[in-house]
CSV table of C-alpha atoms in Angstrom, one decimal:
chain,number,residue,atom,x,y,z
A,7,MET,CA,33.7,-51.5,-11.1
A,8,LYS,CA,35.7,-48.8,-13.9
A,9,LYS,CA,32.5,-47.8,-15.5
A,10,THR,CA,31.3,-47.1,-12.0
A,11,LEU,CA,34.1,-44.5,-11.4
A,12,LEU,CA,34.3,-42.9,-14.5
A,13,ILE,CA,29.8,-42.5,-13.8
A,14,ILE,CA,31.4,-41.4,-10.7
A,15,ALA,CA,33.7,-38.4,-12.2
A,16,LEU,CA,31.6,-37.4,-14.9
A,17,PHE,CA,29.3,-37.0,-12.2
A,18,MET,CA,31.3,-34.6,-10.0
A,19,ILE,CA,32.8,-33.0,-13.6
A,20,ALA,CA,29.1,-31.7,-14.3
A,21,ILE,CA,28.0,-30.9,-10.4
A,22,CYS,CA,31.5,-28.2,-10.7
A,23,VAL,CA,30.9,-26.8,-13.4
A,24,ILE,CA,27.4,-26.4,-13.0
A,25,THR,CA,28.4,-24.1,-10.4
A,26,SER,CA,31.3,-22.6,-11.3
A,27,CYS,CA,28.6,-21.1,-14.5
A,28,ALA,CA,26.6,-19.9,-11.4
A,29,THR,CA,29.3,-18.1,-10.0
A,30,VAL,CA,30.2,-16.8,-13.4
A,31,ASN,CA,26.9,-15.7,-13.8
A,32,LEU,CA,26.1,-14.0,-10.9
A,33,ASN,CA,29.3,-12.3,-10.6
A,34,SER,CA,28.1,-11.1,-14.6
A,35,LEU,CA,24.8,-9.9,-12.0
A,36,ASN,CA,27.0,-6.0,-12.5
A,37,ALA,CA,27.9,-5.6,-16.8
A,38,ASN,CA,24.6,-8.3,-17.6
A,39,CYS,CA,21.1,-7.1,-16.4
A,40,LYS,CA,20.2,-4.7,-17.3
A,41,ASP,CA,16.2,-4.3,-17.4
A,42,VAL,CA,13.7,-5.9,-16.1
A,43,ILE,CA,10.8,-7.4,-17.9
A,44,ILE,CA,7.3,-7.2,-16.9
A,45,LYS,CA,6.0,-10.5,-18.3
A,46,ARG,CA,2.2,-10.4,-18.3
A,47,ASP,CA,-0.4,-7.6,-18.7
A,48,PRO,CA,-2.3,-6.3,-16.3
A,49,MET,CA,-5.2,-9.1,-15.2
A,50,MET,CA,-7.6,-5.5,-15.0
A,51,THR,CA,-8.7,-2.7,-16.7
A,52,PHE,CA,-10.6,0.8,-15.9
A,53,HIS,CA,-13.2,2.8,-17.4
A,54,ASP,CA,-14.4,5.9,-16.5
A,55,LEU,CA,-12.3,7.6,-13.8
A,56,LYS,CA,-12.6,11.1,-12.1
A,57,TYR,CA,-9.7,11.9,-11.8
A,58,GLY,CA,-5.5,11.3,-13.3
A,59,LEU,CA,-2.8,9.3,-11.8
A,60,GLU,CA,0.6,10.1,-11.4
A,61,THR,CA,3.1,7.7,-10.9
A,62,HIS,CA,6.4,7.4,-9.4
A,63,VAL,CA,8.9,4.2,-9.0
A,64,ILE,CA,11.4,5.0,-5.8
A,65,THR,CA,14.6,2.9,-5.8
A,66,THR,CA,16.3,2.4,-2.7
A,67,THR,CA,19.9,2.2,-2.4
A,68,PRO,CA,20.2,-1.5,-0.4
A,69,ASN,CA,20.8,-2.0,2.7
A,70,SER,CA,24.8,-4.0,1.9
A,71,GLN,CA,26.9,-4.2,-0.6
A,72,SER,CA,26.8,-7.1,-3.2
A,73,THR,CA,28.7,-10.7,-2.7
A,74,GLY,CA,28.9,-13.4,-5.2
A,75,ASP,CA,25.7,-15.1,-3.4
A,76,LEU,CA,23.3,-12.1,-3.3
A,77,TYR,CA,23.9,-9.4,-5.6
A,78,HIS,CA,21.6,-6.2,-5.3
A,79,LEU,CA,19.3,-4.2,-7.3
A,80,SER,CA,16.5,-2.0,-5.6
A,81,ASP,CA,18.5,0.8,-6.7
A,82,LYS,CA,18.0,-0.1,-10.3
A,83,SER,CA,16.5,2.7,-12.7
A,84,PHE,CA,15.6,0.3,-14.8
A,85,PHE,CA,12.4,-0.2,-13.1
A,86,ILE,CA,10.8,2.4,-13.6
A,87,ALA,CA,10.0,2.7,-17.4
A,88,PRO,CA,8.1,-0.4,-17.3
A,89,THR,CA,6.5,0.2,-14.4
A,90,VAL,CA,5.0,3.1,-14.7
A,91,ASN,CA,3.3,1.5,-18.6
A,92,TYR,CA,2.1,-1.3,-17.3
A,93,VAL,CA,-0.1,1.5,-14.6
A,94,ARG,CA,-1.0,3.6,-17.4
A,95,SER,CA,-2.1,0.6,-19.4
A,96,MET,CA,-4.9,-0.1,-16.8
A,97,GLY,CA,-5.8,3.0,-17.6
A,98,LEU,CA,-4.9,4.6,-14.7
A,99,THR,CA,-3.1,8.0,-16.8
A,100,GLU,CA,-2.3,11.7,-16.0
A,101,SER,CA,-5.2,14.1,-16.7
A,102,SER,CA,-5.2,17.3,-15.0
A,103,PRO,CA,-1.5,18.6,-12.4
A,104,SER,CA,-4.2,20.4,-10.3
A,105,THR,CA,-6.4,17.0,-9.1
A,106,ASP,CA,-4.4,13.8,-10.0
A,107,TYR,CA,-3.4,11.9,-7.6
A,108,TYR,CA,-0.1,10.3,-6.8
A,109,LEU,CA,1.3,6.6,-6.8
A,110,TYR,CA,4.5,6.0,-5.2
A,111,ILE,CA,5.9,2.1,-5.9
A,112,THR,CA,8.9,2.2,-3.7
A,113,ILE,CA,11.2,-0.9,-4.2
A,114,ASN,CA,12.3,-1.6,-1.5
A,115,LYS,CA,14.5,-5.1,-2.7
A,116,ALA,CA,14.9,-6.8,-5.5
A,117,ASP,CA,17.3,-9.2,-4.9
A,118,ILE,CA,19.0,-11.9,-6.8
A,119,VAL,CA,19.5,-14.6,-4.0
A,120,SER,CA,21.3,-17.5,-6.9
A,121,LEU,CA,21.2,-18.5,-10.3
A,122,TYR,CA,17.4,-19.6,-10.4
A,123,THR,CA,16.1,-17.5,-7.2
A,124,ALA,CA,14.9,-14.1,-7.1
A,125,ASN,CA,13.6,-12.1,-4.5
A,126,VAL,CA,10.9,-8.0,-4.7
A,127,GLU,CA,9.8,-6.3,-1.6
A,128,ILE,CA,7.6,-2.9,-2.5
A,129,SER,CA,5.1,-1.0,-0.9
A,130,VAL,CA,2.8,1.8,-2.2
A,131,SER,CA,0.9,5.2,-0.9
A,132,LEU,CA,-1.1,6.7,-2.8
A,133,LYS,CA,-1.7,10.6,-2.3
A,134,ASP,CA,-4.4,13.5,-3.1
A,135,SER,CA,-4.2,16.3,-4.9
A,136,LYS,CA,-3.0,18.0,-1.8
A,137,ASP,CA,0.3,15.3,-0.8
A,138,LYS,CA,-1.8,13.7,2.2
A,139,GLU,CA,-1.7,9.8,2.4
A,140,VAL,CA,-5.4,7.8,1.4
A,141,TYR,CA,-3.9,4.4,1.2
A,142,SER,CA,-0.8,2.3,1.8
A,143,GLN,CA,0.5,-0.8,0.9
A,144,LYS,CA,3.2,-1.9,2.4
A,145,GLY,CA,5.2,-5.5,2.7
A,146,ILE,CA,4.5,-7.2,-0.6
A,147,THR,CA,6.9,-9.1,-1.1
A,148,ILE,CA,7.1,-12.1,-3.4
A,149,SER,CA,9.9,-14.3,-3.8
A,150,LYS,CA,10.5,-16.5,-7.2
A,151,THR,CA,12.5,-20.3,-7.2
A,152,GLY,CA,13.0,-22.3,-11.0
A,153,ILE,CA,13.0,-22.1,-14.2
A,154,TYR,CA,11.0,-19.6,-16.2
A,155,ASN,CA,9.6,-20.0,-20.0
A,156,ASP,CA,12.4,-19.0,-22.3
A,157,ASP,CA,11.9,-15.3,-23.6
A,158,SER,CA,13.1,-14.3,-27.2
A,159,ARG,CA,14.0,-10.9,-25.6
A,160,ARG,CA,16.5,-12.1,-23.0
A,161,ARG,CA,18.4,-14.1,-26.0
A,162,LYS,CA,20.3,-11.0,-26.6
A,163,TYR,CA,22.5,-11.7,-22.9
A,164,PRO,CA,24.4,-14.1,-23.0
A,165,PHE,CA,23.8,-14.4,-19.1
A,166,TYR,CA,19.7,-14.6,-19.4
A,167,VAL,CA,18.5,-17.3,-17.1
A,168,TYR,CA,18.4,-14.7,-13.7
A,169,ASN,CA,16.9,-12.0,-15.7
A,170,LEU,CA,13.8,-14.3,-16.2
A,171,VAL,CA,13.9,-15.0,-12.5
A,172,LEU,CA,13.6,-11.3,-11.3
A,173,ASP,CA,10.9,-10.9,-14.1
A,174,GLU,CA,8.7,-13.1,-12.8
A,175,ALA,CA,8.8,-12.2,-9.2
A,176,TYR,CA,8.3,-8.7,-9.7
A,177,THR,CA,5.2,-9.3,-12.2
A,178,SER,CA,3.8,-10.8,-10.0
A,179,ALA,CA,5.1,-7.9,-6.9
A,180,LEU,CA,2.8,-5.6,-8.7
A,181,GLU,CA,-0.3,-8.0,-9.5
A,182,GLN,CA,-0.5,-8.5,-5.5
A,183,ILE,CA,-1.1,-4.5,-5.5
A,184,ASN,CA,-5.3,-3.7,-5.4
A,185,TRP,CA,-6.0,-1.9,-7.7
A,186,ASN,CA,-8.9,-1.9,-7.0
A,187,ARG,CA,-8.6,0.1,-4.3
A,188,ILE,CA,-6.8,2.5,-5.8
A,189,ALA,CA,-8.7,2.9,-8.5
A,190,SER,CA,-11.6,3.8,-6.0
A,191,PHE,CA,-10.2,6.3,-5.5
A,192,LEU,CA,-10.4,7.8,-8.9
A,193,ARG,CA,-14.2,7.6,-9.6
A,194,THR,CA,-14.8,9.7,-6.6
A,195,GLU,CA,-15.2,12.7,-5.7
A,196,GLN,CA,-12.6,14.5,-4.1
A,197,LEU,CA,-14.7,16.6,-1.1
A,198,ALA,CA,-18.1,15.0,0.4
A,199,LYS,CA,-19.9,18.0,-0.3
A,200,ASP,CA,-19.5,17.6,-3.8
A,201,GLU,CA,-22.3,14.6,-3.1
A,202,PRO,CA,-24.6,15.3,-0.9
A,203,GLN,CA,-26.7,12.5,-1.2
A,204,LYS,CA,-24.6,9.4,-2.1
A,205,GLN,CA,-25.2,7.7,0.8
A,206,VAL,CA,-21.7,5.5,3.1
A,207,GLN,CA,-22.8,1.5,2.0
A,208,GLY,CA,-18.9,0.3,3.2
A,209,PHE,CA,-18.5,-0.6,-1.1
A,210,GLY,CA,-15.7,2.4,-0.7
A,211,ASP,CA,-16.7,4.2,-3.6
A,212,THR,CA,-18.2,7.4,-1.5
A,213,ALA,CA,-16.1,11.2,-1.2
A,214,LEU,CA,-16.9,10.2,2.7
A,215,GLU,CA,-15.6,7.1,2.8
A,216,GLN,CA,-11.9,8.1,1.3
A,217,THR,CA,-12.2,11.6,4.0
A,218,ILE,CA,-8.9,11.0,6.3
A,219,VAL,CA,-10.0,12.4,9.7
A,220,ARG,CA,-7.1,12.8,11.5
A,221,TRP,CA,-8.3,11.7,15.0
A,222,ASP,CA,-6.0,13.8,18.2
A,223,VAL,CA,-7.3,12.5,21.9
A,224,GLN,CA,-4.9,13.1,24.7
A,225,PRO,CA,-5.9,13.2,28.7
A,226,ARG,CA,-4.6,14.6,31.0
A,227,PRO,CA,-3.3,11.6,33.1
A,228,GLN,CA,-2.5,9.3,30.3
A,229,GLY,CA,-2.9,5.7,30.2
A,230,ALA,CA,-7.1,6.3,29.5
A,231,ASP,CA,-9.0,4.5,26.9
A,232,ILE,CA,-11.0,5.9,24.7
A,233,PHE,CA,-14.5,5.0,23.4
A,234,TRP,CA,-16.4,6.5,20.7
A,235,ARG,CA,-20.3,6.5,20.1
A,236,VAL,CA,-22.5,7.5,17.1
A,237,VAL,CA,-25.8,9.8,18.3
A,238,SER,CA,-27.8,9.7,15.3
A,239,LYS,CA,-31.2,12.4,15.1
A,240,THR,CA,-32.2,11.3,11.5
A,241,PRO,CA,-33.6,7.0,10.4
A,242,GLU,CA,-30.7,6.8,8.3
A,243,VAL,CA,-28.1,6.3,10.1
A,244,LYS,CA,-28.0,4.3,13.1
A,245,SER,CA,-27.1,5.5,16.6
A,246,THR,CA,-24.8,2.8,18.3
A,247,ASN,CA,-22.5,1.1,21.0
A,248,ASN,CA,-19.9,2.6,22.5
A,249,LYS,CA,-17.1,0.7,20.9
A,250,TYR,CA,-13.6,0.3,21.9
A,251,LEU,CA,-10.6,2.8,20.1
A,252,GLN,CA,-7.3,2.8,22.2
A,253,THR,CA,-5.1,3.5,25.9
A,254,THR,CA,-4.2,6.7,25.0
A,255,PRO,CA,-2.5,8.6,23.4
A,256,TYR,CA,-5.0,8.0,20.8
A,257,GLU,CA,-3.5,9.8,16.9
A,258,ALA,CA,-4.8,8.3,13.8
A,259,THR,CA,-5.5,9.3,11.0
A,260,LYS,CA,-8.6,6.7,9.1
A,261,ALA,CA,-12.0,7.8,7.6
A,262,LEU,CA,-15.0,7.3,9.0
A,263,ASP,CA,-17.1,4.8,8.8
A,264,ILE,CA,-21.0,5.1,9.5
A,265,ARG,CA,-23.0,3.4,7.6
A,266,GLY,CA,-26.4,5.3,6.3
A,267,LEU,CA,-24.2,8.5,6.5
A,268,THR,CA,-24.6,11.1,3.6
A,269,TYR,CA,-23.3,14.8,3.3
A,270,GLN,CA,-27.2,15.5,3.6
A,271,VAL,CA,-28.1,14.7,7.5
A,272,SER,CA,-24.8,14.5,8.8
A,273,SER,CA,-25.4,17.6,10.9
A,274,ASN,CA,-27.6,15.6,11.9
A,275,VAL,CA,-25.2,13.2,13.4
A,276,CYS,CA,-22.9,13.1,15.9
A,277,ILE,CA,-19.9,11.2,17.6
A,278,ILE,CA,-19.3,11.1,21.6
A,279,LEU,CA,-16.0,10.9,22.9
A,280,ARG,CA,-15.5,8.9,26.0
A,281,CYS,CA,-12.8,9.0,28.3
A,282,GLU,CA,-12.8,6.4,31.4
A,283,LYS,CA,-9.2,5.8,33.7
A,284,ASP,CA,-9.5,3.9,37.2
A,285,GLY,CA,-9.4,6.3,39.7
A,286,TYR,CA,-11.1,9.2,37.9
A,287,MET,CA,-14.3,10.2,36.6
A,288,SER,CA,-15.4,9.6,33.3
A,289,GLN,CA,-16.4,12.5,30.6
A,290,GLU,CA,-17.1,12.5,26.9
A,291,LYS,CA,-17.2,15.5,24.1
A,292,GLU,CA,-19.6,15.0,21.5
A,293,PHE,CA,-18.4,16.0,17.9
A,294,ASP,CA,-20.9,17.8,15.1
A,295,VAL,CA,-20.3,14.9,12.2
A,296,ARG,CA,-20.9,18.0,9.6
A,297,MET,CA,-18.0,19.7,10.9
A,298,VAL,CA,-15.9,16.7,11.7
A,299,LEU,CA,-16.3,15.6,7.7
A,300,ASP,CA,-15.0,19.8,6.6
A,301,GLN,CA,-12.5,20.0,8.7
A,302,GLU,CA,-11.2,16.4,8.4
A,303,GLU,CA,-9.7,16.2,12.2
A,304,ILE,CA,-11.2,15.6,15.7
A,305,SER,CA,-9.3,16.6,17.9
A,306,ALA,CA,-10.4,16.7,22.1
A,307,PHE,CA,-8.1,17.1,25.2
A,308,PHE,CA,-9.7,15.8,28.5
A,309,ARG,CA,-8.3,16.7,32.2
A,310,LEU,CA,-9.2,14.2,34.7
A,311,VAL,CA,-10.4,14.6,38.0
A,312,LYS,CA,-9.3,11.6,40.2
A,313,GLU,CA,-13.0,10.2,42.0
A,314,GLU,CA,-13.2,11.2,45.5
């Protein structure tokens, strides 16, 4: 009986010690969490890119203050240097200030929620040399819990367990970025007219597919359904049936996905917008695809007429 009570007492003391250590470690984060280490090399590298990439890491101010059980790190500048070096190690480096793309990686969240748990959330925005966003990836969220392999680089700090789990969470978040998609923008010509015979096949490797078109369709009254279809006079591109876009007002920025299209034949292809609303006569407007690509815009106003 005495032996059992002794074991229970020792067990309770151990729990108290562990809890106390966890609290001490969390309270020591401000003094000891001084960097983040990316645990693995990138899984891919890129070569023969036409354009360079300038990487920016955006830290953010946490929405709440840190406590003994939750510590926020999203505003720490130590994310910047290792992230930029990680991107450069893939071959995504600066080339020319006048043509480089800009990659913005935003640290939305980097929280230590216990001694062995870290939550990280990042978002990505890629802009061309004209500061137009051409690709984004939002809400990359990673949560890691556990004790990861010891790292001799962490021994210089008296408290390094939470560093290890933060390292793992942040590394995993970077690995979720679609680097292939980002690199595809750096391979293609920026203007569709610079590659007049390159055909759209749906792989995202042509300037036509990277040309972002601003759509702005406004009827009066609002609440109409908008459809679009392709009408082609060339065998390379097939005409299509009406495809539903959205109920107005309709505003969007997106690329044209017209299979078989080249800049050379684009003057023989039209986009027809159709506006429909119950109780009103349907209307259509026609847009020359060559003009759309050059102006990077489809803008239409429909003044709807009631049916008699």
